Short mmCIF file of C-alpha atoms in Angstrom, two decimals:
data_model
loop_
_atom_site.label_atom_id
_atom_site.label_comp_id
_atom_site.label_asym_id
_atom_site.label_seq_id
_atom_site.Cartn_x
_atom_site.Cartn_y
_atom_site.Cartn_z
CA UNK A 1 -67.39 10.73 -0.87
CA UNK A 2 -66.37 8.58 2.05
CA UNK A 3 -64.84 4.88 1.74
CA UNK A 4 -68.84 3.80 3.09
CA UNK A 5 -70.86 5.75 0.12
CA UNK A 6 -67.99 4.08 -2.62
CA UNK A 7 -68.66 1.06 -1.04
CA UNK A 8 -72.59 1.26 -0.94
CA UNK A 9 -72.37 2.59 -4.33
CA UNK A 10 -70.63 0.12 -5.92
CA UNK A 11 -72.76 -2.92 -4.23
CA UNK A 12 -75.38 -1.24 -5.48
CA UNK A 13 -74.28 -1.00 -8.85
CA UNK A 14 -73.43 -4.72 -9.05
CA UNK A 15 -76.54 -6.03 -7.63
CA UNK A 16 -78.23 -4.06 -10.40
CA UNK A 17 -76.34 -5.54 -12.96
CA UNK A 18 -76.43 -8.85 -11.59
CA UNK A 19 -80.27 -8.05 -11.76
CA UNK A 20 -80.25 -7.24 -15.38
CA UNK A 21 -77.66 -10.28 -16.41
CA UNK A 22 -80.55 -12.46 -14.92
CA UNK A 23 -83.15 -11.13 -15.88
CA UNK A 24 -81.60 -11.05 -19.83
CA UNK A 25 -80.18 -14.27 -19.66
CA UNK A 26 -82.78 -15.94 -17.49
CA UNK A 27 -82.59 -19.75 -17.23
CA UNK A 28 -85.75 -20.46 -17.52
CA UNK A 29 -86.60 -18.81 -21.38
CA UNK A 30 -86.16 -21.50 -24.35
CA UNK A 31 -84.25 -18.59 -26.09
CA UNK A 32 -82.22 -16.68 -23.83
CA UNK A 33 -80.86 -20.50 -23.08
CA UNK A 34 -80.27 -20.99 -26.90
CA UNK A 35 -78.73 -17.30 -26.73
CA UNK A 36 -76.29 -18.51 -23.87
CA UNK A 37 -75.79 -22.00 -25.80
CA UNK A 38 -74.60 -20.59 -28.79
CA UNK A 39 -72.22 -17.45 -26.72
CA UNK A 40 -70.86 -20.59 -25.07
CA UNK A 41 -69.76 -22.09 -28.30
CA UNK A 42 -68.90 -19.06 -29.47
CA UNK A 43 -66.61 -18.04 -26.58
CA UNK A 44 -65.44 -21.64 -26.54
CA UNK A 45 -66.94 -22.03 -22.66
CA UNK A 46 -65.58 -25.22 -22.61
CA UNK A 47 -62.55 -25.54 -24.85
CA UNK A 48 -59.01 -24.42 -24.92
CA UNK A 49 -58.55 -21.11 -26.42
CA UNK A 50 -54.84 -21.81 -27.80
CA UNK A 51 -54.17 -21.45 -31.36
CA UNK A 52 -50.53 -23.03 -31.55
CA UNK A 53 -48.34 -20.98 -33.55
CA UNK A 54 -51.10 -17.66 -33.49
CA UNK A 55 -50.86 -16.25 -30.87
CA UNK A 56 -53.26 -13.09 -31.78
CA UNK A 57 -55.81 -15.62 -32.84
CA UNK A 58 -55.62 -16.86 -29.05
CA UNK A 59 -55.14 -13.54 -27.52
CA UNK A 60 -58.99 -13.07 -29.63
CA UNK A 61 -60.56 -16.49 -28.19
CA UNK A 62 -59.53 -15.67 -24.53
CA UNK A 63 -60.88 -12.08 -24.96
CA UNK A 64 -64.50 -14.13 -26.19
CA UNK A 65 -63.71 -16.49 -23.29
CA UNK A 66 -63.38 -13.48 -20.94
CA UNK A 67 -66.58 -12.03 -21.81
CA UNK A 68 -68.96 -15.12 -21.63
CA UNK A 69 -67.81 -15.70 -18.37
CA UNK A 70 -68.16 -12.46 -17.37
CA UNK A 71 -71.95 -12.77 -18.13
CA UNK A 72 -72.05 -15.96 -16.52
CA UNK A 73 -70.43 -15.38 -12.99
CA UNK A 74 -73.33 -12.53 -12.72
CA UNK A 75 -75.97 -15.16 -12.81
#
């Protein structure tokens, strides 16, 4: 495989997911917003992952952290 089939591949293969992420998480359902409401808090989307004096217990909230915005940089 040449460096412009990797390339078309891969594009390909992200647009699909960024397809499916939207399509999953869509905006515009009451529930897949209360889905993405409650990953957020969850995840803690919008608070500091540090656990002073644990630092496995952060380690754990930036790996949640990682993942929710993982699903939102696709939308």
């Amino acid at each position: 495989m040449n460096f412009q089939e990797a390339l078309t591949r891969t594009l390909d293969y992200l647009r699909g997911n960024k397809l499916a992420y939207i399509f999953t998480f869509s905006r515009d359902k009451p529930a897949n917003m209360q889905v993405l409401r409650d990953l957020a808090r969850f995840c803690r989307a919008n608070e500091s992952t540090a656990v002073p004096g644990d630092h496995d217990r952060t380690w754990a909230l930036i790996g949640r952290r990682e993942v929710f915005l993982h699903i939102t940089q696709y939308m």
